[in-house]
PDB file of C-alpha atoms and ligand atoms in Angstrom:
ATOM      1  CA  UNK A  29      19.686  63.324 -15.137  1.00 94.00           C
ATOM      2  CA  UNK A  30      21.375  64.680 -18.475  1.00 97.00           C
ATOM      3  CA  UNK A  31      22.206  63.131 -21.298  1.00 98.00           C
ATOM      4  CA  UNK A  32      25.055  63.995 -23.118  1.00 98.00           C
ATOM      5  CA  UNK A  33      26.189  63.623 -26.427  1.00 98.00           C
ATOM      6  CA  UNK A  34      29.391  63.524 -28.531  1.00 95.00           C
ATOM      7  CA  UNK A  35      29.228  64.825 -31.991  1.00 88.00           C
ATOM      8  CA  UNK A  36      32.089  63.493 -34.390  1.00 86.00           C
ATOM      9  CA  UNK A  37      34.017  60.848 -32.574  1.00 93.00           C
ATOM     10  CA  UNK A  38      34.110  58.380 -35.959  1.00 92.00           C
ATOM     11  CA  UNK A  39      36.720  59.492 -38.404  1.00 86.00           C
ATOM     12  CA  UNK A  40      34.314  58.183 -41.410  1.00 82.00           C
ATOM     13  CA  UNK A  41      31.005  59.668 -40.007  1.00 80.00           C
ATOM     14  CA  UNK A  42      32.898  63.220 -40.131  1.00 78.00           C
ATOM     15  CA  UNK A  43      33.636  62.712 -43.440  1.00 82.00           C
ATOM     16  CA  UNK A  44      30.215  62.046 -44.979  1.00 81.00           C
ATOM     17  CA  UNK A  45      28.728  64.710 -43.651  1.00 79.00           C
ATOM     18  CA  UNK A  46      31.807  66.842 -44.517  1.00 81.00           C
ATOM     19  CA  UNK A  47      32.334  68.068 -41.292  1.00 81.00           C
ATOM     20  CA  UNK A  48      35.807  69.166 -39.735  1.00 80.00           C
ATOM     21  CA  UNK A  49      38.117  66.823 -37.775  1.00 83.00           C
ATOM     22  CA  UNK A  50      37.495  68.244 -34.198  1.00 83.00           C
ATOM     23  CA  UNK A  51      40.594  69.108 -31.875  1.00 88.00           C
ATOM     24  CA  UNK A  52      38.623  68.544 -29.083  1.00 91.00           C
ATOM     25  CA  UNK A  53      35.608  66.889 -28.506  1.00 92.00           C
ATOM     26  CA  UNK A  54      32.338  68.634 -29.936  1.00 89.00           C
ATOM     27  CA  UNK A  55      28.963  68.073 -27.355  1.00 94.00           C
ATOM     28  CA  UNK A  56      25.743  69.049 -26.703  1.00 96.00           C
ATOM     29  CA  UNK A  57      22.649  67.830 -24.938  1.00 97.00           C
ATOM     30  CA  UNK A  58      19.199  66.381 -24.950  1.00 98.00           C
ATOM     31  CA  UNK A  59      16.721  66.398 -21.922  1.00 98.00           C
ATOM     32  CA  UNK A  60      15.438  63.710 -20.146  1.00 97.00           C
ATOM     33  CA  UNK A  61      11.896  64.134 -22.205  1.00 98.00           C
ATOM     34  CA  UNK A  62      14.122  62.599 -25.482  1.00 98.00           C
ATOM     35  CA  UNK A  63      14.416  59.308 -23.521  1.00 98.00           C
ATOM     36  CA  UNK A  64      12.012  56.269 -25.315  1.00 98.00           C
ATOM     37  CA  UNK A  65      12.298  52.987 -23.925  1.00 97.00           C
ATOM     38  CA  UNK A  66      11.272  49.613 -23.878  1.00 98.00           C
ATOM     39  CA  UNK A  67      11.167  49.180 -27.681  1.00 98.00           C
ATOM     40  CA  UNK A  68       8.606  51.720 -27.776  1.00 98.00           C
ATOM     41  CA  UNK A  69       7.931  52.898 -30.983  1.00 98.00           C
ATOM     42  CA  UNK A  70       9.300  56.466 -32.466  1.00 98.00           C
ATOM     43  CA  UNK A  71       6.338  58.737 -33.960  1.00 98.00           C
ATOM     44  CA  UNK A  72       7.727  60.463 -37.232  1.00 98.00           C
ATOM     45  CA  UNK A  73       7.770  64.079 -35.618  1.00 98.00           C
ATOM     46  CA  UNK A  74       5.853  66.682 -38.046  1.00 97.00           C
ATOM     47  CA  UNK A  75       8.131  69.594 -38.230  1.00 98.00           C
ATOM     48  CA  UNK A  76      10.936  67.738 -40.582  1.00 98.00           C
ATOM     49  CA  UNK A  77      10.869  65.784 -43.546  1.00 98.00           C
ATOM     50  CA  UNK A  78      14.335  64.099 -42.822  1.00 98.00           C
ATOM     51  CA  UNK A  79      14.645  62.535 -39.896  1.00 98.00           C
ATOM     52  CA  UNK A  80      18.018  60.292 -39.543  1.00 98.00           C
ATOM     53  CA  UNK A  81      19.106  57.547 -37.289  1.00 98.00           C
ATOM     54  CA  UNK A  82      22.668  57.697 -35.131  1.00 97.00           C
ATOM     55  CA  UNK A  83      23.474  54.437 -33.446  1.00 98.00           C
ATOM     56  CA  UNK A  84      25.538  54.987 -30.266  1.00 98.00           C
ATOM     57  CA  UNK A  85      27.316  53.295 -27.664  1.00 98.00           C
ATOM     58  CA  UNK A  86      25.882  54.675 -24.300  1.00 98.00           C
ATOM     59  CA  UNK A  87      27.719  54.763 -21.394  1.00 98.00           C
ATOM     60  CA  UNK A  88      25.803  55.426 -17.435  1.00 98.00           C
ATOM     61  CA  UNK A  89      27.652  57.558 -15.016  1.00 98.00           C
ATOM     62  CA  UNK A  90      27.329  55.545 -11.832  1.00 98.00           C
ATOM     63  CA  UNK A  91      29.325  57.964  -9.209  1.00 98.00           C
ATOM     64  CA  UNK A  92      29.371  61.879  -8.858  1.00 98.00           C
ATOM     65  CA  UNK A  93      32.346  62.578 -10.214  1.00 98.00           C
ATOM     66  CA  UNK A  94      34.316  66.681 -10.810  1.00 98.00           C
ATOM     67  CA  UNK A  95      37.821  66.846 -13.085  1.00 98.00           C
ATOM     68  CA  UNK A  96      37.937  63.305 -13.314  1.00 98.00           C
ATOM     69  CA  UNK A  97      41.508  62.338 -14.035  1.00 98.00           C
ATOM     70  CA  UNK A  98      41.613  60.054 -17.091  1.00 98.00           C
ATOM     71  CA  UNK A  99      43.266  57.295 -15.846  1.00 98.00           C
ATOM     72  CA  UNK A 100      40.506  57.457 -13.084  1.00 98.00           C
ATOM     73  CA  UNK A 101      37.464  57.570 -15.398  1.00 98.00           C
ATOM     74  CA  UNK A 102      36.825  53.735 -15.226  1.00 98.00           C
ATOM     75  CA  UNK A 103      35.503  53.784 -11.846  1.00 98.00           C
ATOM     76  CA  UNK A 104      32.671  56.125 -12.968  1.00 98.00           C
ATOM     77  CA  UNK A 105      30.756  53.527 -15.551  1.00 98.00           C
ATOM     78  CA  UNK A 106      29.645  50.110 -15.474  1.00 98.00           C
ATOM     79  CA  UNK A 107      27.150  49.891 -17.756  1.00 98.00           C
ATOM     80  CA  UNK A 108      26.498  50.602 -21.698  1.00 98.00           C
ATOM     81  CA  UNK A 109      23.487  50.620 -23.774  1.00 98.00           C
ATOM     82  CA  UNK A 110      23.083  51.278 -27.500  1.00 98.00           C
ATOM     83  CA  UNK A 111      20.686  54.166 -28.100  1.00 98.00           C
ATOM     84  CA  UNK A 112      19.774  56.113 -31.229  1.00 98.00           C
ATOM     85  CA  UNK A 113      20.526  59.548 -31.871  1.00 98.00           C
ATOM     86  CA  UNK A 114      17.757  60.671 -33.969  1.00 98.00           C
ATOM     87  CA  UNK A 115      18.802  63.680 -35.471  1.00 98.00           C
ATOM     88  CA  UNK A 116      16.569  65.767 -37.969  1.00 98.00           C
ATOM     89  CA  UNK A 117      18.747  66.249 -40.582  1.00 97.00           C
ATOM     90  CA  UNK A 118      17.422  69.257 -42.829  1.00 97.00           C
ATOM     91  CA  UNK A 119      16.543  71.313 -38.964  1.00 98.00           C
ATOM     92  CA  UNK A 120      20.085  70.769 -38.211  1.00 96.00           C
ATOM     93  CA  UNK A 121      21.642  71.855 -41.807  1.00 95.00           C
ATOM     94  CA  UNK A 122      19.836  75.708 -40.836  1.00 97.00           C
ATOM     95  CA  UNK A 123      21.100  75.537 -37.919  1.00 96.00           C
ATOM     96  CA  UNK A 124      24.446  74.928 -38.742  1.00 93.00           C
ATOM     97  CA  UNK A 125      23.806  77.524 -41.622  1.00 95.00           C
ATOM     98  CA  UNK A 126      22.878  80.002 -39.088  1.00 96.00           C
ATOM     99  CA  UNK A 127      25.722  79.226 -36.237  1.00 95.00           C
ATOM    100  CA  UNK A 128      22.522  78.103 -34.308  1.00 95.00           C
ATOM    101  CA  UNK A 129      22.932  75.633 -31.625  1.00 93.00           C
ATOM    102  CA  UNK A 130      21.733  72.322 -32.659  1.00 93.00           C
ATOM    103  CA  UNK A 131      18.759  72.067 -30.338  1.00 92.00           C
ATOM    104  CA  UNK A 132      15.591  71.448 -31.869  1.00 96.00           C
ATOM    105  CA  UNK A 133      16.928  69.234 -34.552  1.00 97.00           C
ATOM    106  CA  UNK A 134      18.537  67.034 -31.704  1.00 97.00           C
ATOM    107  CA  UNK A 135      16.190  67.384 -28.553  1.00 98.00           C
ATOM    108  CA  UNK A 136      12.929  66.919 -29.613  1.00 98.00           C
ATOM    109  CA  UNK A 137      10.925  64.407 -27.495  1.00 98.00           C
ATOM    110  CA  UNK A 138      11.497  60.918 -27.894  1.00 98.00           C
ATOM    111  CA  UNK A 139      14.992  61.771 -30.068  1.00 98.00           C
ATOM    112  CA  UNK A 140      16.591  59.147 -27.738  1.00 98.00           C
ATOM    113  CA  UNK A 141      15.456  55.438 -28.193  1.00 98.00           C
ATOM    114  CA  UNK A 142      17.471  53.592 -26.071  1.00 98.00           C
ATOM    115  CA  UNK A 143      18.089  49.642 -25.300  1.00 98.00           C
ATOM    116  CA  UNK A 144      18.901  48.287 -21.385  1.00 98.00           C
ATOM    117  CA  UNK A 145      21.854  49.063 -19.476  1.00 98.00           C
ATOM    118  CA  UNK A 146      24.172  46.262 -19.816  1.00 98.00           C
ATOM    119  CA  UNK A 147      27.029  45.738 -17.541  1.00 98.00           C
ATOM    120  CA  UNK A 148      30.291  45.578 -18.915  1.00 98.00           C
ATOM    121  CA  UNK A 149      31.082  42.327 -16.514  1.00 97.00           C
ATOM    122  CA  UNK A 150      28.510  40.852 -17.959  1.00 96.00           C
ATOM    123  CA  UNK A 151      29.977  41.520 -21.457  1.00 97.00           C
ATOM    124  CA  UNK A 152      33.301  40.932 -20.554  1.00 97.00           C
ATOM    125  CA  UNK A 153      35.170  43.080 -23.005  1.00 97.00           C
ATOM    126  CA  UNK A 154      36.977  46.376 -22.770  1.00 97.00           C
ATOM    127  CA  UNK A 155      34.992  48.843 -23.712  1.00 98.00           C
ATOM    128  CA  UNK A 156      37.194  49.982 -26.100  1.00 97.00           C
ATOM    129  CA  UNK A 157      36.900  47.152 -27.981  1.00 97.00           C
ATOM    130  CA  UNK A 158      32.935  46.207 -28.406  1.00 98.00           C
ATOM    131  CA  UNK A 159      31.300  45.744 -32.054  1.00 98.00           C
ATOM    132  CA  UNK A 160      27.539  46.851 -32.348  1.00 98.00           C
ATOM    133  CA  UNK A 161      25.515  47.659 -35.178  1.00 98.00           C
ATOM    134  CA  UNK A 162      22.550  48.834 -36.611  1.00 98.00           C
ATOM    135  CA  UNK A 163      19.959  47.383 -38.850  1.00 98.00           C
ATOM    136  CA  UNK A 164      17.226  48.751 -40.810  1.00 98.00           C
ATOM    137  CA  UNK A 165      14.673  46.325 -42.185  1.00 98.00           C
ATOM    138  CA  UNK A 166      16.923  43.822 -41.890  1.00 98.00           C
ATOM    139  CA  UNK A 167      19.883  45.424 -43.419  1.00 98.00           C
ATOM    140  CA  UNK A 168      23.022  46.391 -41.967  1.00 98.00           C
ATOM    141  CA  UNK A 169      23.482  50.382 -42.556  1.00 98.00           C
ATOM    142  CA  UNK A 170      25.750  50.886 -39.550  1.00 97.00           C
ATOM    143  CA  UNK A 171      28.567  48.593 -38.426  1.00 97.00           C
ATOM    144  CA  UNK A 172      31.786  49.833 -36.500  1.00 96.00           C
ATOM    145  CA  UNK A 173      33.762  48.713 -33.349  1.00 96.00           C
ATOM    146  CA  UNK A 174      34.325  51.135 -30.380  1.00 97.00           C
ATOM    147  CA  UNK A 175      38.218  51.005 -31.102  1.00 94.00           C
ATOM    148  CA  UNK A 176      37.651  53.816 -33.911  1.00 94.00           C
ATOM    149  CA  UNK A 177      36.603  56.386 -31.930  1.00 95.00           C
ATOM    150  CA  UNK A 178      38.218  59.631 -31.670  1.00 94.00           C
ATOM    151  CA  UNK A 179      38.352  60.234 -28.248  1.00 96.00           C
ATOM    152  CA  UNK A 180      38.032  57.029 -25.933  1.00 97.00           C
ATOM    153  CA  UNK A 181      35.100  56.940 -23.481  1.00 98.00           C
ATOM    154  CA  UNK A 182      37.621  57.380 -20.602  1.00 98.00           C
ATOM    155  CA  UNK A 183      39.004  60.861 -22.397  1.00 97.00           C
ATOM    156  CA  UNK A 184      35.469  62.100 -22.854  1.00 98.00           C
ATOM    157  CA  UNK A 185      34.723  61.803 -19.104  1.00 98.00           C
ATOM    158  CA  UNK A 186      37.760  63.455 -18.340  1.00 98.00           C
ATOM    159  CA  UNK A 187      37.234  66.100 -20.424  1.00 97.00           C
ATOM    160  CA  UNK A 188      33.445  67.085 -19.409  1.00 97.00           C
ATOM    161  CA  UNK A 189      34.380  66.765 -16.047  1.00 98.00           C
ATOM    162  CA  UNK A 190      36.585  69.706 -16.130  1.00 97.00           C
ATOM    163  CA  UNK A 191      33.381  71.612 -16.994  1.00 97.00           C
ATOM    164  CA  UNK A 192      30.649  70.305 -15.447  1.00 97.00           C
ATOM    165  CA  UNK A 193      29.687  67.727 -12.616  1.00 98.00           C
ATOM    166  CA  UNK A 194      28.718  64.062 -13.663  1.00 98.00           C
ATOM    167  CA  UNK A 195      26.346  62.905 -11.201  1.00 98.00           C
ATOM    168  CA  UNK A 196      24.634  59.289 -11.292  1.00 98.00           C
ATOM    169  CA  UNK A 197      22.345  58.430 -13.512  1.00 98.00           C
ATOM    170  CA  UNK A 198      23.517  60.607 -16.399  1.00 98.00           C
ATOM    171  CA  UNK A 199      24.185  59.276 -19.652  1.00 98.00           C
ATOM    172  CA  UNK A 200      26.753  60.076 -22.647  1.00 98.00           C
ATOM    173  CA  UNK A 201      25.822  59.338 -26.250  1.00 98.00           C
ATOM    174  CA  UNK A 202      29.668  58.549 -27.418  1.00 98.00           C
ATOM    175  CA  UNK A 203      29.324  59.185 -31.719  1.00 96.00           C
ATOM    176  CA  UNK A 204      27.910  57.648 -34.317  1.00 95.00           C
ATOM    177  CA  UNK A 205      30.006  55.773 -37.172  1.00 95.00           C
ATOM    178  CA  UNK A 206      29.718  56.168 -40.709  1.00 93.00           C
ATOM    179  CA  UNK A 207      26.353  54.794 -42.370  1.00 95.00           C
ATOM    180  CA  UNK A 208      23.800  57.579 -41.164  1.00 96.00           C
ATOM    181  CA  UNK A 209      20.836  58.185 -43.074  1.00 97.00           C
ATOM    182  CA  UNK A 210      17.664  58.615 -43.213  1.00 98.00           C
ATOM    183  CA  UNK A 211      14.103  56.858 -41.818  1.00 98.00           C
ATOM    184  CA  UNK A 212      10.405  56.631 -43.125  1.00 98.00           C
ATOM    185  CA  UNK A 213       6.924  55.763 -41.525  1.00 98.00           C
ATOM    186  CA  UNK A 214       7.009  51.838 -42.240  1.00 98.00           C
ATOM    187  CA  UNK A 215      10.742  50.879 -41.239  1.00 98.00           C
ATOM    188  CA  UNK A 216      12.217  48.923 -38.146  1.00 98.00           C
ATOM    189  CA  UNK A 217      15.351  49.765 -36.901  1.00 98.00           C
ATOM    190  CA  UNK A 218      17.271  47.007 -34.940  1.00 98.00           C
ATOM    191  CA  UNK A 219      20.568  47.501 -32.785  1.00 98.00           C
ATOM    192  CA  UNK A 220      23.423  44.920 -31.908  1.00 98.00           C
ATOM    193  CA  UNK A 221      25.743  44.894 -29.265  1.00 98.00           C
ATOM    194  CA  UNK A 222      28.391  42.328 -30.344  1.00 97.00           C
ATOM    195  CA  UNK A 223      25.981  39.492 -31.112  1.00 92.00           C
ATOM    196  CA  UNK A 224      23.149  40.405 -29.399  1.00 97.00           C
ATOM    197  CA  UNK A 225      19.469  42.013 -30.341  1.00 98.00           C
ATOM    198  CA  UNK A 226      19.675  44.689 -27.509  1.00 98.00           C
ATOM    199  CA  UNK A 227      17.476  47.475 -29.444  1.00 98.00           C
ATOM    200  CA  UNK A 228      14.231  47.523 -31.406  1.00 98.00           C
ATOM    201  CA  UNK A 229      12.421  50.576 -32.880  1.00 98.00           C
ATOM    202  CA  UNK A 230       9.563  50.848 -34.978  1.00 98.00           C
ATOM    203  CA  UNK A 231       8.799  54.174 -37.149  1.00 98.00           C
ATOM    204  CA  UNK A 232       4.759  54.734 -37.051  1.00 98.00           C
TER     205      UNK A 232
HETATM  206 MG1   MG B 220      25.131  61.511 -32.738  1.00 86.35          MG
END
């Protein structure tokens, strides 16, 4: 299983951290040893002092799938999560700095809290059209719909596919909105997906 994730895909996320509009979509990975599930809590990692959240739409690759057209990428989903991209934030800076891969500051164990799979029957919306949010003690910090992304869900599974195989079970981390920022020992973070309490994460 991979996971995969999209880096600016929300017009107002790029511009806060004053990065360029992408022509094409930006990715990179994390391995399976970021996953964290459950509501299990996240242990403040030791090696950075700013540690941020990302909440993200997650979509489940449920068929193996190679140059998927994009008017053919719906059959290869049926399920979404929200998970958090926990980025740390001053890692990543030197390694943009440096033209250095973003790997530790993005793949570090645990980096991926995640809620259930959800299917989108079950939902009963487009996926192009699904609100979720993000709270931190209490307080909404992150609030967007999935019609503001960049490139649709559909598009981005088109477009990996040309380069690499989607087999079942992998997952894609589809961009954060605006609102990023950062977490201490002490907080709870709490994800929506339209109404519902899908995600909760506790910082020890
Ligand atoms: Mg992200």
């Amino acid at each position: 299983m991979k996971i995969i994730c999209v880096g600016r895909n929300y017009l107002a996320h790029i511009k806060e951290l004053n990065h360029q509009i992408p022509e094409e979509p930006v990715f990179f990975f994390k391995p399976d040893s970021a996953l964290l599930q459950k509501n299990s809590p996240f242990y403040y990692p030791d090696f950075s002092n700013n540690v941020h959240y990302e909440c993200e739409l997650v979509v489940k690759i449920n068929r193996l799938g190679k140059s998927i057209p994009e008017k053919y990428a719906k059959n290869y989903y049926s399920e979404v999560a929200i998970g958090l991209d926990m980025t740390c934030r001053d890692i990543q800076e030197k390694e943009i700095k440096n033209s250095l891969p973003w790997s530790i500051s993005k793949a570090f164990d645990y980096s991926a809290p995640m809620s259930k799979f959800i299917s989108l029957e079950e939902i009963g919306k487009d996926i192009q059209n699904l609100d979720f949010k993000l709270l931190k003690n209490g307080e909404e910090v992150q609030k967007t719909n999935t019609s503001d992304m960049i490139f649709s869900v559909d598009k981005l599974i088109s477009y990996l596919s040309q380069y690499m195989t989607l087999k079942i079970g992998d997952m894609i981390f589809t961009g954060t909105p605006c609102g990023v920022g950062p977490i201490k020992i002490g907080d709870t973070l709490e994800a929506f997906l339209e109404e519902k309490s899908v995600l909760k994460c506790e910082i020890k």
